[in-house]
Short mmCIF file of C-alpha atoms in Angstrom, two decimals:
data_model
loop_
_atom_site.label_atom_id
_atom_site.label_comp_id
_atom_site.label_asym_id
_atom_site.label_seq_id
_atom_site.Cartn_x
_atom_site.Cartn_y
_atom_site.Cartn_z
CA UNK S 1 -20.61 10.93 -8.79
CA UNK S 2 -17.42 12.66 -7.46
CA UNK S 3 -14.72 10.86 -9.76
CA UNK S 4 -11.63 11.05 -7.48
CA UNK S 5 -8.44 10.80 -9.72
CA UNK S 6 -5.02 12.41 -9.73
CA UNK S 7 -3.09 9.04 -10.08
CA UNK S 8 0.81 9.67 -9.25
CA UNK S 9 2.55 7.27 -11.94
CA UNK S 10 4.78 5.35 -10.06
CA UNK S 11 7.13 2.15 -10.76
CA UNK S 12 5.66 -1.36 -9.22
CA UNK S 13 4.51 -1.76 -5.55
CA UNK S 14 5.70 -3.76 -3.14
CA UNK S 15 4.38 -4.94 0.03
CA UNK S 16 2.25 -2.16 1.91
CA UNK S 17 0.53 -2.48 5.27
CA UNK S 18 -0.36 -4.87 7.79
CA UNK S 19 0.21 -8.35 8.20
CA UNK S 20 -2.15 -10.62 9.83
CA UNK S 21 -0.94 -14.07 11.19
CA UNK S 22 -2.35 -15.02 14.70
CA UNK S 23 -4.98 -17.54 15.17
CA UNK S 24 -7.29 -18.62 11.83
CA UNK S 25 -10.02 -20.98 10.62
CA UNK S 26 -9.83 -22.06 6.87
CA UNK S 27 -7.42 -19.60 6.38
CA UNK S 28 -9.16 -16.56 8.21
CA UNK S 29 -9.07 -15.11 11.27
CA UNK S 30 -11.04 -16.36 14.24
CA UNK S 31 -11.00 -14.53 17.82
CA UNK S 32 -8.16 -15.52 19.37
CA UNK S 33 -8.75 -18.47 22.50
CA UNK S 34 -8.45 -18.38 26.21
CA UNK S 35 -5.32 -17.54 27.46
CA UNK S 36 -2.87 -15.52 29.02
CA UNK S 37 -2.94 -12.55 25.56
CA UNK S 38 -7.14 -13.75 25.36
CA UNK S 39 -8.89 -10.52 25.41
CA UNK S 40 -12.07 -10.13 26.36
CA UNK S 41 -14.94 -9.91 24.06
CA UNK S 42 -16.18 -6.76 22.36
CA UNK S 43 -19.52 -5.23 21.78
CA UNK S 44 -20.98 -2.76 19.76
CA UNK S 45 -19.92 0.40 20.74
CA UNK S 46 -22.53 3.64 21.64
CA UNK S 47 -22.01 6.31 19.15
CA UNK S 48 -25.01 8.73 20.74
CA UNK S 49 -24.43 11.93 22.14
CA UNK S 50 -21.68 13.38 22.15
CA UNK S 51 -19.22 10.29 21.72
CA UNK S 52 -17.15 10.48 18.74
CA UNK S 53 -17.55 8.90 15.28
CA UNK S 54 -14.87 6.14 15.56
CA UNK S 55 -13.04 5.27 12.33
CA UNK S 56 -10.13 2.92 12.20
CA UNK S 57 -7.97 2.43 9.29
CA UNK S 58 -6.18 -1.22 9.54
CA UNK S 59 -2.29 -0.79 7.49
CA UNK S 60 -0.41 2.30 7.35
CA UNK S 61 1.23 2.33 3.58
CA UNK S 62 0.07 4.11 1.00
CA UNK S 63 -3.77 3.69 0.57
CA UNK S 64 -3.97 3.59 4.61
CA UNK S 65 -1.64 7.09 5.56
CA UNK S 66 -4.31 8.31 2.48
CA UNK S 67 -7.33 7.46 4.10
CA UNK S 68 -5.99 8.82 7.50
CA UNK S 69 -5.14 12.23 5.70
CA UNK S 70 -8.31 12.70 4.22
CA UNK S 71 -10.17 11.89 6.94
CA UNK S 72 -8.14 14.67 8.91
CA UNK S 73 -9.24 16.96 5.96
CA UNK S 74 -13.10 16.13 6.73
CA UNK S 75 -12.35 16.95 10.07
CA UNK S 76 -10.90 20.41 8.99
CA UNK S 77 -13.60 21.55 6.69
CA UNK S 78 -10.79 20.64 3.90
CA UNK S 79 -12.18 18.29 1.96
CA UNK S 80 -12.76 19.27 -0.98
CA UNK S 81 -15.10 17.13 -3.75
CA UNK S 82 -16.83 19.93 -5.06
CA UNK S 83 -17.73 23.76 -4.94
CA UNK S 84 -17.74 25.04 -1.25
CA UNK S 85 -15.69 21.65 0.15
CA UNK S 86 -18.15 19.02 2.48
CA UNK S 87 -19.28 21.04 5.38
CA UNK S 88 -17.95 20.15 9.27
CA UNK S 89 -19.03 17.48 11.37
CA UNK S 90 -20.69 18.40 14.34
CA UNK S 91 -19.68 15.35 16.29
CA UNK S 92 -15.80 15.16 16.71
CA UNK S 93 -14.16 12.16 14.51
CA UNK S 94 -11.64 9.75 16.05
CA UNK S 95 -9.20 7.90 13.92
CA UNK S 96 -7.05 5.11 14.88
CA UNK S 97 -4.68 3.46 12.69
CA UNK S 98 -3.08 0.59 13.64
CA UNK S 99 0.08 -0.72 12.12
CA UNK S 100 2.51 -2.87 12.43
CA UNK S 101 5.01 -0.79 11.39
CA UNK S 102 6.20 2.41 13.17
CA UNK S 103 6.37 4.54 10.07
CA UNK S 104 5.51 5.06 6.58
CA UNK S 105 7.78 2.88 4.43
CA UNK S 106 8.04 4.25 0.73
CA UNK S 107 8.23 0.14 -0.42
CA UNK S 108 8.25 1.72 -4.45
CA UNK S 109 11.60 2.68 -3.12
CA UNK S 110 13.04 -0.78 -1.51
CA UNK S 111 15.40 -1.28 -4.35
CA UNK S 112 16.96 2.35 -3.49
CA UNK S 113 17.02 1.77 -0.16
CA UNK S 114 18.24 -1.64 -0.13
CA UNK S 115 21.29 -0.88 -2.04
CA UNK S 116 21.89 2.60 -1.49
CA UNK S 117 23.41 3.44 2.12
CA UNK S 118 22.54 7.23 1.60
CA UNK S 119 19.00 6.42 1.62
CA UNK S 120 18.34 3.91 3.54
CA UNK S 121 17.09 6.24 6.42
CA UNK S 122 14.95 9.00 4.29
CA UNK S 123 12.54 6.07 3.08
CA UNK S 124 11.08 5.06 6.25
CA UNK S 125 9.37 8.11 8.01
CA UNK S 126 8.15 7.60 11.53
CA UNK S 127 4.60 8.39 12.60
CA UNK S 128 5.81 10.61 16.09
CA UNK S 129 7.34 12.90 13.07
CA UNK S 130 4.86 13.64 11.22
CA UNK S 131 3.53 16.80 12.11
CA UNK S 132 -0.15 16.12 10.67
CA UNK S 133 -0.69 12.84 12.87
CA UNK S 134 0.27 14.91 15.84
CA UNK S 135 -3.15 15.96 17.08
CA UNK S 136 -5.64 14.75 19.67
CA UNK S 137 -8.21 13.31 17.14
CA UNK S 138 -5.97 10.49 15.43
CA UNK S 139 -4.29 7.67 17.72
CA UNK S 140 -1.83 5.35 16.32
CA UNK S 141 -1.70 1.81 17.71
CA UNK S 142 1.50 -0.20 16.69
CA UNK S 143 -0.11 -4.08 16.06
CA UNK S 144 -0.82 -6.91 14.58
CA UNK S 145 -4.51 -6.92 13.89
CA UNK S 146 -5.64 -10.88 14.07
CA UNK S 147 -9.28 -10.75 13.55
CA UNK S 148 -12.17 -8.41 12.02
CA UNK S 149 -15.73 -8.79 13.84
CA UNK S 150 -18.25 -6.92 11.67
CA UNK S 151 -21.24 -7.83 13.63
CA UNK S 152 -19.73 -5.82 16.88
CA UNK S 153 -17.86 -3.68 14.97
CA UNK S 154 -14.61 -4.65 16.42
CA UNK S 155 -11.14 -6.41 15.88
CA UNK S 156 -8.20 -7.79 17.88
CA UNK S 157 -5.27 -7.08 17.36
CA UNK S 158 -1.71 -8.04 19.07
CA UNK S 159 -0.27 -4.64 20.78
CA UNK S 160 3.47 -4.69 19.88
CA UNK S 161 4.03 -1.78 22.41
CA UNK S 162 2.67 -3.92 25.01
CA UNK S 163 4.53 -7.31 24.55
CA UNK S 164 1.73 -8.84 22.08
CA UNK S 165 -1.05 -8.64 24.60
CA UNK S 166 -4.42 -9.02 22.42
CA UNK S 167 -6.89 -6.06 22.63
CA UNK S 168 -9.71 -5.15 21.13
CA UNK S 169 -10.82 -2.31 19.59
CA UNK S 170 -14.30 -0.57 18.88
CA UNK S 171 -15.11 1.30 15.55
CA UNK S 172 -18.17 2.87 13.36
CA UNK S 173 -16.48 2.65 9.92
CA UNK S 174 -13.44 0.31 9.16
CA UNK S 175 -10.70 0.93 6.15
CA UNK S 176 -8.91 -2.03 5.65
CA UNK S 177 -5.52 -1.60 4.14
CA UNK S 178 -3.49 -4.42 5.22
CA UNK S 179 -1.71 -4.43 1.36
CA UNK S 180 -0.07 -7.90 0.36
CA UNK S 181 2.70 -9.50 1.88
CA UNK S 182 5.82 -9.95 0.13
CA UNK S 183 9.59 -11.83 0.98
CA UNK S 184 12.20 -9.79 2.07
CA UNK S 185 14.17 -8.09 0.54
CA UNK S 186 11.48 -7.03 -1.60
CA UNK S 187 9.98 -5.48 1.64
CA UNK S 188 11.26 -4.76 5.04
CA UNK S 189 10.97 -7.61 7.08
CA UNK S 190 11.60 -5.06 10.76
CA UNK S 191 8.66 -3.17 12.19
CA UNK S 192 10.48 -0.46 14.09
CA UNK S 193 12.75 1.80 11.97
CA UNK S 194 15.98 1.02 14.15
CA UNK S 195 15.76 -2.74 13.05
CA UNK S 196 14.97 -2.05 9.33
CA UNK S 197 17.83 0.54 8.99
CA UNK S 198 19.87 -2.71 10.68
CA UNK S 199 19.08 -4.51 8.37
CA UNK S 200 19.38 -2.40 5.72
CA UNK S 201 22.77 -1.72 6.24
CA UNK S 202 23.98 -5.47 6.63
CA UNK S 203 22.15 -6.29 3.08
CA UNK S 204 23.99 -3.20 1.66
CA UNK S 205 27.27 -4.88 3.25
CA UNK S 206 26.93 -7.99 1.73
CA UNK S 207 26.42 -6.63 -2.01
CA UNK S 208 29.31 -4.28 -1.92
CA UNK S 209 31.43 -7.24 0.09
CA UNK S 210 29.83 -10.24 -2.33
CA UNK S 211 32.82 -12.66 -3.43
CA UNK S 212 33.64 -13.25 -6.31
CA UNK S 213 32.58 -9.52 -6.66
CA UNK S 214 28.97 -11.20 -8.20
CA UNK S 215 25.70 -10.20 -6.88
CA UNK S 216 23.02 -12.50 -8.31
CA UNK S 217 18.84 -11.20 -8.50
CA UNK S 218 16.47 -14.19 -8.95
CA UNK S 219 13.57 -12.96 -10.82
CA UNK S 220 12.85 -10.77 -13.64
CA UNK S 221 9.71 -8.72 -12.55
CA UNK S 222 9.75 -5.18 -11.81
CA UNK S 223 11.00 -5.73 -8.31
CA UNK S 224 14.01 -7.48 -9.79
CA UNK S 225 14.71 -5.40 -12.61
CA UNK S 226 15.27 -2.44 -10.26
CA UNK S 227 17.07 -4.18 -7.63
CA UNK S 228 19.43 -5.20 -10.66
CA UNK S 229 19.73 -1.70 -11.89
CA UNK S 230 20.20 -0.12 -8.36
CA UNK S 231 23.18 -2.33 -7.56
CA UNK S 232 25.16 -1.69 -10.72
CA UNK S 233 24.52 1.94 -10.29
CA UNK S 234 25.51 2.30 -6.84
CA UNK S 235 27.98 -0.94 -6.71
CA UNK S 236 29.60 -1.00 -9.98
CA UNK S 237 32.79 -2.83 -9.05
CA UNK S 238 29.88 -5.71 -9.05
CA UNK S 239 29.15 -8.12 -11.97
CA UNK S 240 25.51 -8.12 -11.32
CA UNK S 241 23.44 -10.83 -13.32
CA UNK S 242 19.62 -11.27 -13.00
CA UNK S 243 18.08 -14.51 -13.71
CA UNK S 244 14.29 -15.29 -14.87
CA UNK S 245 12.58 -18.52 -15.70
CA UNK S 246 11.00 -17.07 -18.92
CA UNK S 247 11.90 -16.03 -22.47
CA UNK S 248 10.65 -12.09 -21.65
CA UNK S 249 11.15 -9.62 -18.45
CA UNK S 250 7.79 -8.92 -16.94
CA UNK S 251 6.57 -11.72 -18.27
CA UNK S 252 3.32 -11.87 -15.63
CA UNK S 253 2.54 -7.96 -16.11
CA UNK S 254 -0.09 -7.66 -18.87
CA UNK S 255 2.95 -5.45 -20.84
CA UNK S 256 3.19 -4.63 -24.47
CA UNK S 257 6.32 -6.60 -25.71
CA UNK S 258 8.30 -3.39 -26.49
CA UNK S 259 7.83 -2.71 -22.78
CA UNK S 260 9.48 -5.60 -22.34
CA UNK S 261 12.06 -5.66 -24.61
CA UNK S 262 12.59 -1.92 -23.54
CA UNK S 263 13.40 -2.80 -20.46
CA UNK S 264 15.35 -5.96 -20.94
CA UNK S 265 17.92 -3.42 -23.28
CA UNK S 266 17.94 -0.16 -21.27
CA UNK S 267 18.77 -2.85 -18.47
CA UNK S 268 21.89 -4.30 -20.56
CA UNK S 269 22.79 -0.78 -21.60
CA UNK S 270 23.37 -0.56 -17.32
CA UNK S 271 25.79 -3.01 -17.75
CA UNK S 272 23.42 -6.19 -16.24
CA UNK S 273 24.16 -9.68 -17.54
CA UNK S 274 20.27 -11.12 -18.29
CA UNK S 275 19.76 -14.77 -18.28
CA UNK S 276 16.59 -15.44 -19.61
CA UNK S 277 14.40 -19.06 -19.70
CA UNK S 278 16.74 -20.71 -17.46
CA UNK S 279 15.25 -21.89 -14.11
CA UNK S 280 17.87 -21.71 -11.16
CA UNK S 281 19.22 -24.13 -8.30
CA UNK S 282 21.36 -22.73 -5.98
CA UNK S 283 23.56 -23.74 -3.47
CA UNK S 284 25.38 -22.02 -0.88
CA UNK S 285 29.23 -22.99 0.04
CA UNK S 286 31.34 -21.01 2.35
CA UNK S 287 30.08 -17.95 1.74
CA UNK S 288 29.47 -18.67 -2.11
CA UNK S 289 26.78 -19.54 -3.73
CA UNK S 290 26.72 -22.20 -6.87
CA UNK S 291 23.78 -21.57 -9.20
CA UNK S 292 23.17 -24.17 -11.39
CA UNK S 293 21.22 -23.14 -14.55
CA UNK S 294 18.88 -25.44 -16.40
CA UNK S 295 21.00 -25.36 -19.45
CA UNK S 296 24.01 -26.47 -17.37
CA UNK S 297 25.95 -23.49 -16.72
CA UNK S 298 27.13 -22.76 -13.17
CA UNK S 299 27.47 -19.05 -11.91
CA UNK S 300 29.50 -18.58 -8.41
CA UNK S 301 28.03 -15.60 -6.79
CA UNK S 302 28.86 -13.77 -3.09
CA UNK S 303 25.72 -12.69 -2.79
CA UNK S 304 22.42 -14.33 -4.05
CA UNK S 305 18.62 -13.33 -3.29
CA UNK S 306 15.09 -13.49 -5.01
CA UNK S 307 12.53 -11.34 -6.24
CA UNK S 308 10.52 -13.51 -7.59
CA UNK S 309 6.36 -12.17 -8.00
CA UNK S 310 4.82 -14.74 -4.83
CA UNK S 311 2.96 -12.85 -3.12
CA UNK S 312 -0.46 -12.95 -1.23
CA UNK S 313 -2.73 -10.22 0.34
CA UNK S 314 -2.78 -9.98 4.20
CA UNK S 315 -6.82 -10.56 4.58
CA UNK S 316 -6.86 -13.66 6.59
CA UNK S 317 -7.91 -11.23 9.40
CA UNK S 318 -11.16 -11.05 8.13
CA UNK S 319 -14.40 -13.60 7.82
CA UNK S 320 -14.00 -16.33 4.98
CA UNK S 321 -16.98 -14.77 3.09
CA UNK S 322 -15.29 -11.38 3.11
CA UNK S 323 -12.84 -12.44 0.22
CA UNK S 324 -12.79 -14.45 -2.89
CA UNK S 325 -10.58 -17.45 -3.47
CA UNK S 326 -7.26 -15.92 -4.14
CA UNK S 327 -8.16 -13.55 -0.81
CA UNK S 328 -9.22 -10.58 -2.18
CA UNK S 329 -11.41 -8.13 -0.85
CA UNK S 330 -14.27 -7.37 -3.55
CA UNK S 331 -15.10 -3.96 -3.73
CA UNK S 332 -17.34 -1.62 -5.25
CA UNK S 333 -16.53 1.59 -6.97
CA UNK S 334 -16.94 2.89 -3.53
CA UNK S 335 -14.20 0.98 -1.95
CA UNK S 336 -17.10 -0.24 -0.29
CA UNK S 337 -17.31 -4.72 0.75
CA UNK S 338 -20.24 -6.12 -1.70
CA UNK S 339 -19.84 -9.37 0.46
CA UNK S 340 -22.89 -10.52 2.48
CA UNK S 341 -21.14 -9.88 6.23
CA UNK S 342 -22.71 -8.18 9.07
CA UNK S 343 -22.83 -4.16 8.56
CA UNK S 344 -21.15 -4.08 5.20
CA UNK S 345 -21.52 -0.64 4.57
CA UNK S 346 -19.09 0.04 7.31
CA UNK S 347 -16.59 -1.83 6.07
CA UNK S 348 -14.44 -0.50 3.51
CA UNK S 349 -11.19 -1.39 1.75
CA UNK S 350 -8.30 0.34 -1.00
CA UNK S 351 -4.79 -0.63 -1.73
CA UNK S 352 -3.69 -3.96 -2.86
CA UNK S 353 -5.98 -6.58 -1.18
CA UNK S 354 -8.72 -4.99 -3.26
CA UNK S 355 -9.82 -6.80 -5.96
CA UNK S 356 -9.72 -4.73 -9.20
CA UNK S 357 -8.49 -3.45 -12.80
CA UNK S 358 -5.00 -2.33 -13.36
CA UNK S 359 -1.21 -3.46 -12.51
CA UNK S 360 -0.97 -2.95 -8.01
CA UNK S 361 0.94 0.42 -7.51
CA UNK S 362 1.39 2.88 -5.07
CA UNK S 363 -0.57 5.56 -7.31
CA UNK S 364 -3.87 3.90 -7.65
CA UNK S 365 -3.85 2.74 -3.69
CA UNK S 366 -3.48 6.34 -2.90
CA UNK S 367 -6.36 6.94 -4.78
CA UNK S 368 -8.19 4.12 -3.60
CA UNK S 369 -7.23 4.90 0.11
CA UNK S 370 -9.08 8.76 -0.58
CA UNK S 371 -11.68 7.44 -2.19
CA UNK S 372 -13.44 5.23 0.84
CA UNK S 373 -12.47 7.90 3.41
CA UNK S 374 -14.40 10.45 1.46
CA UNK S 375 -17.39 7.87 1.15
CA UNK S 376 -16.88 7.21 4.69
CA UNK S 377 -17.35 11.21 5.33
CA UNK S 378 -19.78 11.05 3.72
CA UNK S 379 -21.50 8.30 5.49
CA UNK S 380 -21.35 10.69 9.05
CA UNK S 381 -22.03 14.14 7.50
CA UNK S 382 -25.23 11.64 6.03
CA UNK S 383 -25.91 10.12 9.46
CA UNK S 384 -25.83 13.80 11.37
CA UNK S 385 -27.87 14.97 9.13
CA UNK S 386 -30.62 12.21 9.76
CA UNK S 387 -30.05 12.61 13.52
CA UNK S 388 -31.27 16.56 13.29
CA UNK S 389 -33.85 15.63 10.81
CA UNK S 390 -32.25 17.76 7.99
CA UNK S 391 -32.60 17.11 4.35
CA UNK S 392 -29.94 15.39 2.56
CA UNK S 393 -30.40 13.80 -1.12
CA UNK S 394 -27.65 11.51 -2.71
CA UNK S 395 -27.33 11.20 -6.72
CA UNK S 396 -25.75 9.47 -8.83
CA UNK S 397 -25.07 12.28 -11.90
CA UNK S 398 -21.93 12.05 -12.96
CA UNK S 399 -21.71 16.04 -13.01
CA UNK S 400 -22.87 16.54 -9.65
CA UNK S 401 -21.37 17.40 -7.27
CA UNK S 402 -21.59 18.03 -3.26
CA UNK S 403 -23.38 21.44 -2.17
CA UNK S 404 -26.56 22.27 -0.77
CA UNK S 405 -29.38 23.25 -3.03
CA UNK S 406 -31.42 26.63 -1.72
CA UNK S 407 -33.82 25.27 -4.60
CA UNK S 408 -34.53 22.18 -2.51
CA UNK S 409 -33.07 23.16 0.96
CA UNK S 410 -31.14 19.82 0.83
CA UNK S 411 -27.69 18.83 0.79
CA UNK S 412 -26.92 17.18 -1.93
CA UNK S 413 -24.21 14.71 -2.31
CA UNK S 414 -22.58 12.26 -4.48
CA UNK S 415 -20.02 8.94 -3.51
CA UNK S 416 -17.11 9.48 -4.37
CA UNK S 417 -15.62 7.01 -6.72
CA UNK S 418 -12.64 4.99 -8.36
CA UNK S 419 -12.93 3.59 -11.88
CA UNK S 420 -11.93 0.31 -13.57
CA UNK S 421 -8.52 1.33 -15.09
CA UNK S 422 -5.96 -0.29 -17.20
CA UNK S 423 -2.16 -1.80 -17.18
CA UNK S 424 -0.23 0.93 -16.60
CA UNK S 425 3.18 0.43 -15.44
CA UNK S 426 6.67 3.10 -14.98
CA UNK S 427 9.63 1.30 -13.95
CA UNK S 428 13.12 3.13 -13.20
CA UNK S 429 16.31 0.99 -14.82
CA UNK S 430 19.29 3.16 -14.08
CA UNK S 431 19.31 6.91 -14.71
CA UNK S 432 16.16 6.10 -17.30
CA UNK S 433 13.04 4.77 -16.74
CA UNK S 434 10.31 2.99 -19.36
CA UNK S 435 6.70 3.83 -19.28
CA UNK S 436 3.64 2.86 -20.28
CA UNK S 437 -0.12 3.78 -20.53
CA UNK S 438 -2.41 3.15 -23.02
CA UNK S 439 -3.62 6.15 -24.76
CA UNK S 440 0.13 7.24 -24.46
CA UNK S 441 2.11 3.81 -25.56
CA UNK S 442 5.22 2.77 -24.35
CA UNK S 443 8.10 5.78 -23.72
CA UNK S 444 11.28 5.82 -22.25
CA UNK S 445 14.39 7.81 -21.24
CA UNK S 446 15.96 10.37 -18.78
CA UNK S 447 13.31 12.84 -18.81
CA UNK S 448 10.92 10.06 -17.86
CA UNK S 449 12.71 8.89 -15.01
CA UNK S 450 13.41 12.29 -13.60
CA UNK S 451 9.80 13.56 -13.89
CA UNK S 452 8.39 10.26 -12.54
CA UNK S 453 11.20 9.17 -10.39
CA UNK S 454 13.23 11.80 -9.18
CA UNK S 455 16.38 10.97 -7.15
CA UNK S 456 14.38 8.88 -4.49
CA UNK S 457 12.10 7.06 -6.99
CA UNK S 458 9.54 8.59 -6.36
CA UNK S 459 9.19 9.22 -2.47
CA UNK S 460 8.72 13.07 -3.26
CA UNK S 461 6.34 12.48 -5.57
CA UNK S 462 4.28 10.05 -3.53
CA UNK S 463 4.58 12.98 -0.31
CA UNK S 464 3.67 15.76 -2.53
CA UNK S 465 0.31 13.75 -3.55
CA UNK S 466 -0.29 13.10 0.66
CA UNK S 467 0.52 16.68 1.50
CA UNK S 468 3.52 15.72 3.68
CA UNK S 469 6.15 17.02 1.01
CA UNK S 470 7.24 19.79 4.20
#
């Protein structure tokens, strides 16, 4: 099996990809009625002769922009899982993703660019500028999708260029990567890059205009930690205090307790008031905002807004038996759906919907994102090779891996695949950062946060690993 790894340690991850509202059943998507948007129904699309293999990728964060990029390496005879790299296809590949965004938003980074005026605009990077999206084999669609069909290989999907008509769409091989949604301003809550930097700007206003020169963060997750930490850093005329319901930080990350208390002190050491085990009510008064502890204690704040861990994945696009009962996607090692819908082994997923191992960051769902496009390769180099009656073998040895055999006269190949991996979490607080992994323990400090985090936390990083660093 072709083990694909390289994780980029990253803090938490916010919201990535698509969301999917429109019209549902039980919770899940249903096509859309008749009506004015109703578009009409699809059908399976012909893939014979020389029409190209069709693969759309549904969320453009981090596991999605992956799976577009390696696709584009198939396509390029760049794709490398072994000794030579995966031969050409001889069909041509089309990939479409559609997103409701109309760039790549680095969401690791929200707290920077939340806060931060400076930065605000080099964390969201539009698709038209990015140089390896600009070619006649990948399409981007800016939508909504509403609705997955697997048994005509289709969705629908809301065309935000085209005042929310519905359309359809046709694939062979689907990546879902709608990621989870998430309440701003944990997560943009614009879809163009004018209206997020907007928006932006005005939250930026109100924390370095907050009365009472008080800035209160609701929530003590990672999200909130690092919102906390941004603000004193970059607003430090603020008295910045962050609230949580429990006795520890992080409490709902499966964290060591000196990860916790790490990052409960380097937090203090920023100059952060914690309030810990105190559930708050607040109240907003002429532009100042009474919160009410549990204990009794009253803190007037300017400027007042959670980040609190609610958060749900954005798969109510697809067929009730498609996810489990918190709406995941179950996967295999593959990325590949194990549920029983129509044409299953078409349908693949990565990011955060997925359900597996581990603590949801950008790293893994970069990972996750390569792994099903290279099993989706794999799946047309397989397919041509069946068409011209060629031999092709696939193993599961662990040391193999893809190359033809003169022995045998067969290619041989192996899936590509992602393991079950453990908690592992790195979270900037200031100028340091705290990390943790198992066979490593729990480290913290300058060095830490300037290898993992940089100056952007961690956008450079995160475009190095895609290939779009230049």
């Amino acid at each position: 099996m072709t083990a694909i790894s390289s994780d980029p340690v990253d803090s938490h991850v916010a919201v990535r990809g698509t969301a999917a509202n429109g019209d549902k059943a039980n919770g899940h998507a249903k096509v859309p009625g008749a009506g004015a948007k109703a578009a009409k129904a699809c059908e399976p699309g012909d893939t014979s002769g020389q029409e190209p293999h069709r693969v759309l990728v549904v969320g453009g964060a981090y596991a999605g922009v992956a799976a577009v990029l390696t696709l584009l390496d198939g396509a390029d005879g760049k794709l490398a899982t072994g000794e030579p790299p995966l031969p050409r296809l001889r069909k041509r590949i089309q990939v479409t993703l559609i997103d409701e965004r109309d760039g790549f938003f680095h969401a690791v980074g929200t707290p920077l660019a939340h806060v931060a005026q400076e930065s605000v605009s080099a964390l969201w990077l539009r698709y038209q500028s990015i140089s390896r999206l600009q070619r006649d084999d990948v399409k981007i669609r800016h939508g909504r999708v509403l609705s997955v069909h697997p048994e005509n290989l289709c969705v629908t999907f809301a065309d935000l260029d085209d005042d929310g008509k519905y359309a359809t769409l046709e694939y062979d091989f689907l990546i879902l990567a709608s990621g989870l949604a998430r309440q701003w301003p944990a997560i943009p809550k614009a879809n163009t890059y004018d209206e997020y930097v907007q928006d932006a700007l005005n939250h930026i206003s109100s924390i370095r205009s907050a009365a009472c020169k008080t800035v209160a963060i609701i929530g003590g997750g990672a999200v909130g930690i690092e919102f906390a930490s941004e603000i004193k850093q970059f607003h430090p005329h603020n008295r910045v205090v962050l609230i949580h319901s429990r006795d520890k930080l992080l409490s709902n990350e499966p964290l060591p307790e000196l990860f916790q208390a790490q990052a409960e002190k380097l937090l203090v050491g920023e100059g952060v008031e914690v309030v810990l085990n105190q559930r708050a009510n607040v109240v907003a008064t002429d532009g100042v905002s009474i919160i009410a502890l549990a204990d009794g204690r009253k803190i007037e704040a300017g400027h007042v807004f959670y980040a609190t861990s609610g958060y749900k994945p954005n798969t109510q696009l697809l067929p009730r038996e498609a996810v489990d009962e918190e709406g995941y996607v179950v996967v295999d090692q593959h990325m590949n759906l194990t549920s029983p819908i129509a044409n299953a082994r078409r349908h693949y997923a990565c990011g955060d919907i997925c359900r597996w191992s581990g603590i949801k960051r950008a790293g893994p769902a970069m990972v996750m994102g390569r792994v099903a496009a290279t099993n989706v390769f794999h799946q047309l180099l397989h397919s041509e090779h069946l068409e011209h009656n060629e031999p092709w073998e696939v193993v599961a040895d662990p040391d193999s891996v893809d190359h033809f055999d003169p022995a045998s006269l067969k290619m041989r190949s192996s899936p590509a695949v992602y393991p079950q991996v453990p908690p592992t979490m790195a979270l900037a607080v200031g100028k340091q950062a705290i990390m943790y992994q198992p066979h490593v323990g729990v480290v913290w400090g300058s060095d830490q946060c300037a290898e993992v985090f940089g100056n952007d936390l961690g956008w450079t990083n995160s475009l190095r690993y895609l290939g779009l660093l230049n």
